[in-house]
PDB file of C-alpha atoms in Angstrom:
ATOM      1  CA  UNK A1411     164.450 157.898 235.920  1.00 48.00           C
ATOM      2  CA  UNK A1412     161.101 155.622 234.841  1.00 50.00           C
ATOM      3  CA  UNK A1413     159.014 159.092 234.006  1.00 65.00           C
ATOM      4  CA  UNK A1414     162.422 160.391 232.022  1.00 79.00           C
ATOM      5  CA  UNK A1415     161.848 159.275 228.094  1.00 91.00           C
ATOM      6  CA  UNK A1416     165.350 159.323 226.666  1.00 96.00           C
ATOM      7  CA  UNK A1417     165.942 158.845 223.108  1.00 98.00           C
ATOM      8  CA  UNK A1418     169.056 158.595 220.886  1.00 98.00           C
ATOM      9  CA  UNK A1419     168.296 158.644 216.773  1.00 98.00           C
ATOM     10  CA  UNK A1420     171.298 158.785 214.298  1.00 97.00           C
ATOM     11  CA  UNK A1421     172.509 158.668 210.507  1.00 96.00           C
ATOM     12  CA  UNK A1422     174.853 156.404 210.074  1.00 95.00           C
ATOM     13  CA  UNK A1423     176.905 157.000 206.377  1.00 94.00           C
ATOM     14  CA  UNK A1424     179.824 155.009 205.394  1.00 93.00           C
ATOM     15  CA  UNK A1425     179.184 151.833 207.870  1.00 92.00           C
ATOM     16  CA  UNK A1426     178.830 148.788 205.539  1.00 90.00           C
ATOM     17  CA  UNK A1427     177.613 146.118 208.123  1.00 93.00           C
ATOM     18  CA  UNK A1428     173.377 145.086 207.517  1.00 95.00           C
ATOM     19  CA  UNK A1429     172.840 145.804 211.162  1.00 97.00           C
ATOM     20  CA  UNK A1430     173.434 149.137 213.435  1.00 97.00           C
ATOM     21  CA  UNK A1431     173.396 148.154 217.106  1.00 98.00           C
ATOM     22  CA  UNK A1432     172.177 150.182 220.066  1.00 98.00           C
ATOM     23  CA  UNK A1433     174.167 149.318 223.410  1.00 98.00           C
ATOM     24  CA  UNK A1434     173.961 150.410 227.017  1.00 97.00           C
ATOM     25  CA  UNK A1435     177.100 150.857 228.778  1.00 96.00           C
ATOM     26  CA  UNK A1436     175.405 151.014 232.640  1.00 96.00           C
ATOM     27  CA  UNK A1437     172.711 148.347 231.632  1.00 94.00           C
ATOM     28  CA  UNK A1438     172.338 145.865 229.348  1.00 92.00           C
ATOM     29  CA  UNK A1439     168.513 145.448 228.985  1.00 92.00           C
ATOM     30  CA  UNK A1440     168.704 148.682 226.551  1.00 95.00           C
ATOM     31  CA  UNK A1441     169.588 147.522 223.296  1.00 97.00           C
ATOM     32  CA  UNK A1442     168.053 148.293 220.135  1.00 98.00           C
ATOM     33  CA  UNK A1443     169.236 147.332 216.491  1.00 98.00           C
ATOM     34  CA  UNK A1444     168.305 147.863 213.258  1.00 97.00           C
ATOM     35  CA  UNK A1445     168.607 147.219 209.535  1.00 97.00           C
ATOM     36  CA  UNK A1446     171.226 149.582 208.004  1.00 96.00           C
ATOM     37  CA  UNK A1447     169.546 152.024 205.559  1.00 88.00           C
ATOM     38  CA  UNK A1448     172.303 154.577 204.801  1.00 80.00           C
ATOM     39  CA  UNK A1449     170.319 157.833 205.495  1.00 82.00           C
ATOM     40  CA  UNK A1450     167.589 156.647 207.122  1.00 94.00           C
ATOM     41  CA  UNK A1451     166.848 157.365 210.444  1.00 97.00           C
ATOM     42  CA  UNK A1452     167.621 154.682 213.332  1.00 98.00           C
ATOM     43  CA  UNK A1453     165.616 155.812 216.609  1.00 98.00           C
ATOM     44  CA  UNK A1454     165.204 154.353 219.934  1.00 98.00           C
ATOM     45  CA  UNK A1455     163.168 155.571 222.643  1.00 97.00           C
ATOM     46  CA  UNK A1456     163.691 153.923 226.621  1.00 96.00           C
ATOM     47  CA  UNK A1457     164.036 154.160 230.116  1.00 93.00           C
ATOM     48  CA  UNK A1458     167.347 154.682 231.558  1.00 93.00           C
ATOM     49  CA  UNK A1459     167.949 152.641 235.103  1.00 90.00           C
ATOM     50  CA  UNK A1460     170.642 154.850 235.398  1.00 92.00           C
ATOM     51  CA  UNK A1461     171.347 158.741 234.508  1.00 93.00           C
ATOM     52  CA  UNK A1462     173.583 159.470 233.188  1.00 96.00           C
ATOM     53  CA  UNK A1463     174.766 156.476 230.665  1.00 97.00           C
ATOM     54  CA  UNK A1464     176.652 156.509 227.779  1.00 98.00           C
ATOM     55  CA  UNK A1465     174.585 154.689 224.610  1.00 98.00           C
ATOM     56  CA  UNK A1466     177.740 152.697 221.976  1.00 98.00           C
ATOM     57  CA  UNK A1467     176.483 152.871 218.562  1.00 97.00           C
ATOM     58  CA  UNK A1468     177.975 149.852 216.637  1.00 96.00           C
ATOM     59  CA  UNK A1469     180.150 149.251 219.977  1.00 95.00           C
ATOM     60  CA  UNK A1470     182.530 151.862 219.134  1.00 92.00           C
ATOM     61  CA  UNK A1471     181.084 155.567 218.898  1.00 95.00           C
ATOM     62  CA  UNK A1472     180.104 156.683 222.646  1.00 97.00           C
ATOM     63  CA  UNK A1473     177.149 159.279 223.464  1.00 98.00           C
ATOM     64  CA  UNK A1474     176.321 160.322 226.793  1.00 98.00           C
ATOM     65  CA  UNK A1475     172.668 160.868 227.705  1.00 97.00           C
ATOM     66  CA  UNK A1476     171.241 162.466 231.300  1.00 96.00           C
ATOM     67  CA  UNK A1477     167.537 160.489 231.325  1.00 95.00           C
ATOM     68  CA  UNK A1478     165.174 162.733 229.578  1.00 95.00           C
ATOM     69  CA  UNK A1479     167.606 163.835 226.919  1.00 96.00           C
ATOM     70  CA  UNK A1480     166.913 163.603 223.383  1.00 97.00           C
ATOM     71  CA  UNK A1481     170.129 163.453 221.221  1.00 98.00           C
ATOM     72  CA  UNK A1482     170.871 162.808 217.415  1.00 98.00           C
ATOM     73  CA  UNK A1483     174.449 162.073 215.757  1.00 98.00           C
ATOM     74  CA  UNK A1484     174.906 161.425 212.312  1.00 97.00           C
ATOM     75  CA  UNK A1485     177.849 159.761 212.044  1.00 95.00           C
ATOM     76  CA  UNK A1486     180.108 159.613 209.054  1.00 95.00           C
ATOM     77  CA  UNK A1487     182.648 156.880 208.511  1.00 91.00           C
ATOM     78  CA  UNK A1488     185.976 156.907 206.349  1.00 90.00           C
ATOM     79  CA  UNK A1489     187.969 153.805 207.082  1.00 85.00           C
ATOM     80  CA  UNK A1490     188.640 153.886 210.748  1.00 84.00           C
ATOM     81  CA  UNK A1491     187.726 157.339 211.100  1.00 89.00           C
ATOM     82  CA  UNK A1492     184.542 158.815 212.727  1.00 92.00           C
ATOM     83  CA  UNK A1493     183.109 162.017 212.370  1.00 95.00           C
ATOM     84  CA  UNK A1494     180.393 162.927 214.600  1.00 96.00           C
ATOM     85  CA  UNK A1495     178.309 165.568 214.783  1.00 97.00           C
ATOM     86  CA  UNK A1496     175.660 166.096 218.034  1.00 98.00           C
ATOM     87  CA  UNK A1497     172.215 167.998 217.830  1.00 98.00           C
ATOM     88  CA  UNK A1498     169.365 167.850 220.196  1.00 98.00           C
ATOM     89  CA  UNK A1499     169.548 168.658 223.801  1.00 96.00           C
ATOM     90  CA  UNK A1500     171.909 171.763 224.120  1.00 97.00           C
ATOM     91  CA  UNK A1501     173.484 170.711 227.476  1.00 97.00           C
ATOM     92  CA  UNK A1502     174.197 167.554 226.398  1.00 98.00           C
ATOM     93  CA  UNK A1503     175.143 168.211 222.725  1.00 98.00           C
ATOM     94  CA  UNK A1504     177.923 170.377 224.802  1.00 98.00           C
ATOM     95  CA  UNK A1505     178.901 167.954 227.210  1.00 98.00           C
ATOM     96  CA  UNK A1506     179.349 165.059 224.434  1.00 98.00           C
ATOM     97  CA  UNK A1507     181.744 167.891 222.509  1.00 97.00           C
ATOM     98  CA  UNK A1508     183.407 168.545 225.710  1.00 97.00           C
ATOM     99  CA  UNK A1509     184.334 164.436 225.785  1.00 97.00           C
ATOM    100  CA  UNK A1510     184.617 164.715 222.255  1.00 96.00           C
ATOM    101  CA  UNK A1511     187.968 167.332 222.739  1.00 96.00           C
ATOM    102  CA  UNK A1512     189.145 165.319 225.307  1.00 96.00           C
ATOM    103  CA  UNK A1513     189.620 162.801 223.043  1.00 95.00           C
ATOM    104  CA  UNK A1514     191.264 164.543 220.605  1.00 95.00           C
ATOM    105  CA  UNK A1515     193.467 165.427 223.135  1.00 97.00           C
ATOM    106  CA  UNK A1516     193.986 161.872 223.946  1.00 96.00           C
ATOM    107  CA  UNK A1517     195.242 161.111 220.479  1.00 95.00           C
ATOM    108  CA  UNK A1518     197.631 163.952 220.357  1.00 95.00           C
ATOM    109  CA  UNK A1519     199.059 162.438 223.436  1.00 95.00           C
ATOM    110  CA  UNK A1520     199.172 158.417 222.059  1.00 93.00           C
ATOM    111  CA  UNK A1521     197.101 157.930 225.207  1.00 96.00           C
ATOM    112  CA  UNK A1522     195.748 154.579 224.598  1.00 95.00           C
ATOM    113  CA  UNK A1523     192.915 153.322 226.902  1.00 93.00           C
ATOM    114  CA  UNK A1524     194.609 149.940 227.487  1.00 95.00           C
ATOM    115  CA  UNK A1525     197.694 149.683 230.024  1.00 96.00           C
ATOM    116  CA  UNK A1526     198.360 146.297 228.483  1.00 96.00           C
ATOM    117  CA  UNK A1527     199.119 148.147 225.094  1.00 96.00           C
ATOM    118  CA  UNK A1528     201.272 150.467 226.543  1.00 97.00           C
ATOM    119  CA  UNK A1529     202.927 148.047 228.007  1.00 97.00           C
ATOM    120  CA  UNK A1530     203.679 146.024 224.903  1.00 96.00           C
ATOM    121  CA  UNK A1531     204.545 149.772 223.166  1.00 96.00           C
ATOM    122  CA  UNK A1532     207.254 149.631 225.802  1.00 97.00           C
ATOM    123  CA  UNK A1533     205.746 153.498 227.086  1.00 97.00           C
ATOM    124  CA  UNK A1534     207.730 154.376 230.021  1.00 97.00           C
ATOM    125  CA  UNK A1535     206.019 154.961 233.287  1.00 98.00           C
ATOM    126  CA  UNK A1536     207.575 158.216 233.539  1.00 98.00           C
ATOM    127  CA  UNK A1537     205.712 159.201 230.019  1.00 98.00           C
ATOM    128  CA  UNK A1538     202.342 157.890 230.738  1.00 98.00           C
ATOM    129  CA  UNK A1539     202.327 159.383 234.285  1.00 98.00           C
ATOM    130  CA  UNK A1540     203.024 162.827 233.026  1.00 98.00           C
ATOM    131  CA  UNK A1541     200.481 162.190 230.263  1.00 98.00           C
ATOM    132  CA  UNK A1542     197.623 161.457 232.562  1.00 98.00           C
ATOM    133  CA  UNK A1543     198.820 164.729 234.201  1.00 98.00           C
ATOM    134  CA  UNK A1544     198.698 166.410 231.477  1.00 97.00           C
ATOM    135  CA  UNK A1545     195.029 165.406 230.856  1.00 97.00           C
ATOM    136  CA  UNK A1546     194.024 166.011 234.581  1.00 97.00           C
ATOM    137  CA  UNK A1547     195.354 169.951 233.837  1.00 98.00           C
ATOM    138  CA  UNK A1548     193.266 170.157 230.539  1.00 97.00           C
ATOM    139  CA  UNK A1549     190.002 168.470 231.778  1.00 97.00           C
ATOM    140  CA  UNK A1550     190.069 171.167 234.383  1.00 97.00           C
ATOM    141  CA  UNK A1551     190.568 173.617 231.589  1.00 97.00           C
ATOM    142  CA  UNK A1552     187.638 172.047 229.269  1.00 97.00           C
ATOM    143  CA  UNK A1553     185.751 172.055 232.097  1.00 97.00           C
ATOM    144  CA  UNK A1554     185.936 175.712 233.240  1.00 97.00           C
ATOM    145  CA  UNK A1555     185.478 177.172 229.339  1.00 95.00           C
ATOM    146  CA  UNK A1556     181.912 174.348 229.330  1.00 94.00           C
ATOM    147  CA  UNK A1557     180.900 175.187 232.687  1.00 88.00           C
ATOM    148  CA  UNK A1558     177.848 177.516 231.564  1.00 93.00           C
ATOM    149  CA  UNK A1559     176.808 175.407 228.507  1.00 97.00           C
ATOM    150  CA  UNK A1560     177.309 171.445 229.703  1.00 97.00           C
ATOM    151  CA  UNK A1561     174.979 169.495 231.746  1.00 97.00           C
ATOM    152  CA  UNK A1562     176.489 169.600 234.917  1.00 97.00           C
ATOM    153  CA  UNK A1563     176.020 165.921 235.609  1.00 97.00           C
ATOM    154  CA  UNK A1564     177.252 164.791 232.547  1.00 98.00           C
ATOM    155  CA  UNK A1565     180.935 166.847 233.323  1.00 98.00           C
ATOM    156  CA  UNK A1566     180.668 164.891 236.683  1.00 98.00           C
ATOM    157  CA  UNK A1567     180.312 161.796 234.576  1.00 98.00           C
ATOM    158  CA  UNK A1568     183.067 163.166 232.350  1.00 98.00           C
ATOM    159  CA  UNK A1569     185.466 163.879 235.181  1.00 98.00           C
ATOM    160  CA  UNK A1570     185.208 160.815 236.839  1.00 98.00           C
ATOM    161  CA  UNK A1571     186.236 159.169 233.751  1.00 97.00           C
ATOM    162  CA  UNK A1572     189.156 161.102 233.311  1.00 98.00           C
ATOM    163  CA  UNK A1573     190.309 160.468 236.802  1.00 98.00           C
ATOM    164  CA  UNK A1574     189.630 156.816 236.864  1.00 98.00           C
ATOM    165  CA  UNK A1575     192.080 156.607 233.322  1.00 97.00           C
ATOM    166  CA  UNK A1576     194.857 158.586 235.063  1.00 98.00           C
ATOM    167  CA  UNK A1577     195.052 157.281 238.426  1.00 98.00           C
ATOM    168  CA  UNK A1578     194.594 153.754 237.235  1.00 98.00           C
ATOM    169  CA  UNK A1579     197.739 154.484 235.057  1.00 98.00           C
ATOM    170  CA  UNK A1580     199.616 155.900 238.820  1.00 98.00           C
ATOM    171  CA  UNK A1581     198.395 152.982 240.610  1.00 98.00           C
ATOM    172  CA  UNK A1582     198.475 149.470 237.838  1.00 97.00           C
ATOM    173  CA  UNK A1583     200.541 150.576 234.857  1.00 98.00           C
ATOM    174  CA  UNK A1584     204.194 150.865 237.294  1.00 98.00           C
ATOM    175  CA  UNK A1585     203.251 147.190 238.722  1.00 97.00           C
ATOM    176  CA  UNK A1586     202.517 146.087 234.714  1.00 97.00           C
ATOM    177  CA  UNK A1587     205.721 147.321 233.747  1.00 98.00           C
ATOM    178  CA  UNK A1588     207.603 146.033 236.109  1.00 97.00           C
ATOM    179  CA  UNK A1589     206.279 142.670 235.132  1.00 97.00           C
ATOM    180  CA  UNK A1590     205.920 142.855 231.503  1.00 96.00           C
ATOM    181  CA  UNK A1591     209.476 144.662 231.005  1.00 97.00           C
ATOM    182  CA  UNK A1592     211.177 143.294 233.657  1.00 97.00           C
ATOM    183  CA  UNK A1593     212.266 147.216 235.237  1.00 97.00           C
ATOM    184  CA  UNK A1594     211.896 147.219 238.995  1.00 97.00           C
ATOM    185  CA  UNK A1595     209.391 150.332 239.732  1.00 97.00           C
ATOM    186  CA  UNK A1596     212.330 151.866 241.723  1.00 96.00           C
ATOM    187  CA  UNK A1597     213.788 151.920 238.189  1.00 97.00           C
ATOM    188  CA  UNK A1598     211.250 153.585 236.384  1.00 98.00           C
ATOM    189  CA  UNK A1599     211.557 157.553 237.044  1.00 97.00           C
ATOM    190  CA  UNK A1600     208.878 158.110 238.854  1.00 98.00           C
ATOM    191  CA  UNK A1601     209.635 158.912 241.968  1.00 97.00           C
ATOM    192  CA  UNK A1602     208.655 157.343 245.088  1.00 97.00           C
ATOM    193  CA  UNK A1603     205.323 154.921 243.286  1.00 98.00           C
ATOM    194  CA  UNK A1604     203.898 155.051 247.352  1.00 97.00           C
ATOM    195  CA  UNK A1605     202.983 158.847 247.068  1.00 97.00           C
ATOM    196  CA  UNK A1606     201.630 159.127 243.474  1.00 98.00           C
ATOM    197  CA  UNK A1607     197.866 159.315 244.928  1.00 98.00           C
ATOM    198  CA  UNK A1608     198.579 161.412 247.206  1.00 97.00           C
ATOM    199  CA  UNK A1609     195.778 164.369 247.738  1.00 96.00           C
ATOM    200  CA  UNK A1610     193.950 162.492 245.803  1.00 97.00           C
ATOM    201  CA  UNK A1611     189.838 162.449 247.155  1.00 97.00           C
ATOM    202  CA  UNK A1612     188.312 159.619 245.705  1.00 98.00           C
ATOM    203  CA  UNK A1613     184.189 160.312 244.248  1.00 98.00           C
ATOM    204  CA  UNK A1614     181.308 158.502 246.185  1.00 98.00           C
ATOM    205  CA  UNK A1615     178.169 160.540 244.143  1.00 97.00           C
ATOM    206  CA  UNK A1616     176.160 158.674 242.659  1.00 96.00           C
ATOM    207  CA  UNK A1617     177.051 160.258 238.714  1.00 97.00           C
ATOM    208  CA  UNK A1618     180.838 159.681 239.559  1.00 98.00           C
ATOM    209  CA  UNK A1619     179.327 155.876 240.720  1.00 98.00           C
ATOM    210  CA  UNK A1620     177.386 155.559 237.303  1.00 97.00           C
ATOM    211  CA  UNK A1621     180.806 155.294 235.193  1.00 97.00           C
ATOM    212  CA  UNK A1622     182.331 151.901 235.479  1.00 97.00           C
ATOM    213  CA  UNK A1623     186.013 153.119 234.682  1.00 97.00           C
ATOM    214  CA  UNK A1624     185.443 154.865 238.207  1.00 98.00           C
ATOM    215  CA  UNK A1625     183.737 151.718 240.147  1.00 98.00           C
ATOM    216  CA  UNK A1626     186.873 149.732 238.254  1.00 97.00           C
ATOM    217  CA  UNK A1627     189.433 152.215 239.767  1.00 98.00           C
ATOM    218  CA  UNK A1628     187.322 151.976 242.892  1.00 98.00           C
ATOM    219  CA  UNK A1629     188.471 147.740 242.938  1.00 98.00           C
ATOM    220  CA  UNK A1630     192.386 148.945 242.223  1.00 98.00           C
ATOM    221  CA  UNK A1631     192.855 151.350 244.691  1.00 98.00           C
ATOM    222  CA  UNK A1632     191.238 149.040 247.633  1.00 98.00           C
ATOM    223  CA  UNK A1633     194.263 146.672 246.822  1.00 98.00           C
ATOM    224  CA  UNK A1634     196.773 149.582 246.308  1.00 98.00           C
ATOM    225  CA  UNK A1635     196.147 150.861 249.843  1.00 98.00           C
ATOM    226  CA  UNK A1636     196.110 147.990 251.336  1.00 98.00           C
ATOM    227  CA  UNK A1637     198.953 147.306 249.690  1.00 97.00           C
ATOM    228  CA  UNK A1638     200.900 150.162 251.214  1.00 97.00           C
ATOM    229  CA  UNK A1639     199.468 150.059 254.475  1.00 97.00           C
ATOM    230  CA  UNK A1640     201.000 146.850 254.393  1.00 97.00           C
ATOM    231  CA  UNK A1641     204.076 147.935 253.159  1.00 95.00           C
ATOM    232  CA  UNK A1642     204.438 150.857 255.361  1.00 96.00           C
ATOM    233  CA  UNK A1643     204.001 147.898 258.872  1.00 97.00           C
ATOM    234  CA  UNK A1644     207.018 146.022 257.178  1.00 96.00           C
ATOM    235  CA  UNK A1645     204.643 143.640 255.910  1.00 96.00           C
ATOM    236  CA  UNK A1646     204.017 141.653 253.108  1.00 95.00           C
ATOM    237  CA  UNK A1647     200.745 141.989 251.509  1.00 95.00           C
ATOM    238  CA  UNK A1648     199.175 139.283 248.623  1.00 95.00           C
ATOM    239  CA  UNK A1649     196.562 141.106 246.260  1.00 94.00           C
ATOM    240  CA  UNK A1650     193.561 139.183 246.356  1.00 97.00           C
ATOM    241  CA  UNK A1651     192.959 137.106 243.047  1.00 93.00           C
ATOM    242  CA  UNK A1652     189.564 135.300 243.695  1.00 97.00           C
ATOM    243  CA  UNK A1653     186.258 136.653 243.411  1.00 98.00           C
ATOM    244  CA  UNK A1654     185.566 135.490 247.302  1.00 98.00           C
ATOM    245  CA  UNK A1655     188.931 137.024 248.888  1.00 98.00           C
ATOM    246  CA  UNK A1656     187.868 140.267 246.662  1.00 98.00           C
ATOM    247  CA  UNK A1657     184.640 140.420 247.544  1.00 98.00           C
ATOM    248  CA  UNK A1658     185.560 140.609 251.590  1.00 98.00           C
ATOM    249  CA  UNK A1659     188.369 143.016 250.805  1.00 98.00           C
ATOM    250  CA  UNK A1660     186.373 145.637 248.981  1.00 98.00           C
ATOM    251  CA  UNK A1661     183.308 145.060 251.783  1.00 98.00           C
ATOM    252  CA  UNK A1662     185.863 145.587 254.504  1.00 98.00           C
ATOM    253  CA  UNK A1663     187.968 148.455 252.974  1.00 98.00           C
ATOM    254  CA  UNK A1664     184.721 150.876 251.848  1.00 98.00           C
ATOM    255  CA  UNK A1665     181.522 152.086 253.237  1.00 98.00           C
ATOM    256  CA  UNK A1666     178.108 153.436 251.904  1.00 98.00           C
ATOM    257  CA  UNK A1667     177.805 153.914 248.297  1.00 98.00           C
ATOM    258  CA  UNK A1668     181.373 153.505 247.051  1.00 98.00           C
ATOM    259  CA  UNK A1669     180.790 150.075 249.406  1.00 98.00           C
ATOM    260  CA  UNK A1670     177.981 148.718 247.238  1.00 98.00           C
ATOM    261  CA  UNK A1671     179.223 149.850 243.283  1.00 98.00           C
ATOM    262  CA  UNK A1672     182.579 148.560 244.526  1.00 98.00           C
ATOM    263  CA  UNK A1673     181.133 145.499 245.019  1.00 98.00           C
ATOM    264  CA  UNK A1674     178.177 145.674 242.541  1.00 98.00           C
ATOM    265  CA  UNK A1675     181.267 145.985 239.632  1.00 98.00           C
ATOM    266  CA  UNK A1676     182.974 143.011 240.848  1.00 98.00           C
ATOM    267  CA  UNK A1677     179.978 140.622 241.167  1.00 98.00           C
ATOM    268  CA  UNK A1678     178.831 142.432 237.509  1.00 97.00           C
ATOM    269  CA  UNK A1679     182.278 141.647 236.216  1.00 96.00           C
ATOM    270  CA  UNK A1680     182.098 137.892 237.375  1.00 97.00           C
ATOM    271  CA  UNK A1681     178.645 137.234 235.992  1.00 97.00           C
ATOM    272  CA  UNK A1682     179.602 138.197 232.493  1.00 95.00           C
ATOM    273  CA  UNK A1683     182.757 136.211 232.134  1.00 93.00           C
ATOM    274  CA  UNK A1684     180.537 133.348 232.260  1.00 92.00           C
ATOM    275  CA  UNK A1685     182.425 130.534 234.347  1.00 91.00           C
ATOM    276  CA  UNK A1686     181.530 128.529 237.668  1.00 94.00           C
ATOM    277  CA  UNK A1687     178.503 130.986 238.155  1.00 95.00           C
ATOM    278  CA  UNK A1688     177.371 129.317 241.250  1.00 96.00           C
ATOM    279  CA  UNK A1689     180.341 130.468 242.907  1.00 97.00           C
ATOM    280  CA  UNK A1690     178.748 134.222 243.084  1.00 97.00           C
ATOM    281  CA  UNK A1691     174.851 133.605 243.920  1.00 97.00           C
ATOM    282  CA  UNK A1692     176.158 133.255 247.581  1.00 98.00           C
ATOM    283  CA  UNK A1693     177.587 136.327 247.173  1.00 98.00           C
ATOM    284  CA  UNK A1694     174.832 137.887 245.439  1.00 98.00           C
ATOM    285  CA  UNK A1695     172.573 136.978 248.178  1.00 98.00           C
ATOM    286  CA  UNK A1696     174.953 138.250 250.755  1.00 98.00           C
ATOM    287  CA  UNK A1697     174.867 141.603 248.849  1.00 98.00           C
ATOM    288  CA  UNK A1698     171.121 142.572 248.538  1.00 98.00           C
ATOM    289  CA  UNK A1699     170.738 141.531 251.973  1.00 98.00           C
ATOM    290  CA  UNK A1700     173.841 143.299 253.488  1.00 98.00           C
ATOM    291  CA  UNK A1701     175.029 146.069 251.166  1.00 98.00           C
ATOM    292  CA  UNK A1702     173.276 146.882 247.898  1.00 98.00           C
ATOM    293  CA  UNK A1703     171.954 150.473 248.559  1.00 97.00           C
ATOM    294  CA  UNK A1704     170.743 151.092 244.922  1.00 96.00           C
ATOM    295  CA  UNK A1705     168.186 148.957 243.217  1.00 95.00           C
ATOM    296  CA  UNK A1706     169.521 149.639 239.535  1.00 95.00           C
ATOM    297  CA  UNK A1707     172.720 147.743 241.030  1.00 97.00           C
ATOM    298  CA  UNK A1708     169.958 144.530 242.186  1.00 97.00           C
ATOM    299  CA  UNK A1709     167.663 144.881 238.889  1.00 95.00           C
ATOM    300  CA  UNK A1710     171.075 144.508 236.696  1.00 96.00           C
ATOM    301  CA  UNK A1711     172.660 141.599 238.651  1.00 97.00           C
ATOM    302  CA  UNK A1712     169.038 139.679 238.091  1.00 96.00           C
ATOM    303  CA  UNK A1713     168.916 139.972 234.717  1.00 94.00           C
ATOM    304  CA  UNK A1714     172.525 138.799 234.166  1.00 94.00           C
ATOM    305  CA  UNK A1715     171.786 136.257 236.168  1.00 95.00           C
ATOM    306  CA  UNK A1716     169.110 135.442 233.968  1.00 90.00           C
TER     307      UNK A1716
END
């Protein structure tokens, strides 16, 4: 993607802070800041290490882009509400509108992105799982409607993102609800917990694996699958909770691009946590020597460790 200049520009109204910030979800080196002048155009050109990328404006507004896209966004902020108008690369504009439509369905269903908030609000696992299935159906409909106008790579990214959110609701939420609300999984009215992921095919393409939500889901799915296997063999499974044992479990469970992405995400998360960084160094070394396939991953790890 090094040759593909990518440009994000925006006009922002109703935003009260002094500075406007752009940050890339995939690559911390891609970042810009501007003095906030309402009505002024804030333009930033960059060469992405990944494609697609999600650019964050002021930490809240997400813009999905492919390498080489030029997108303009008008943000109008009234209180907590933000209205967005996209223009520029037509197929990218269509994909961002598709993403906005999905977010609108999230709001209608009160489908929160944080599972812990759901447990705090006592959203029942049965409802969460039903809503996750509804969203996957709506996603299919929206994708079918926009397949001739939206960028196919960006659509794949959106599918991976939504699947990750829905599948995390299947594998993580019943367990979390049982811990927080003290209702055993078998009493939650969700049927057989171990069958919720039956028939799901895990993604291994580069576009889906560029989605941090999807690679985070892969990490969690590894432990779900291992626990299911142990349960079927009548054994007790203890989920790894240390960096080293999680790394080892992922390295054994996955192969190829899935292993590369899952280990990368695990290492990134630990480094960003900023504690006991010395523990991660031998694992980063081993990862680079044995498992790394995507050069952009090592570039990001190196920049995070500096």
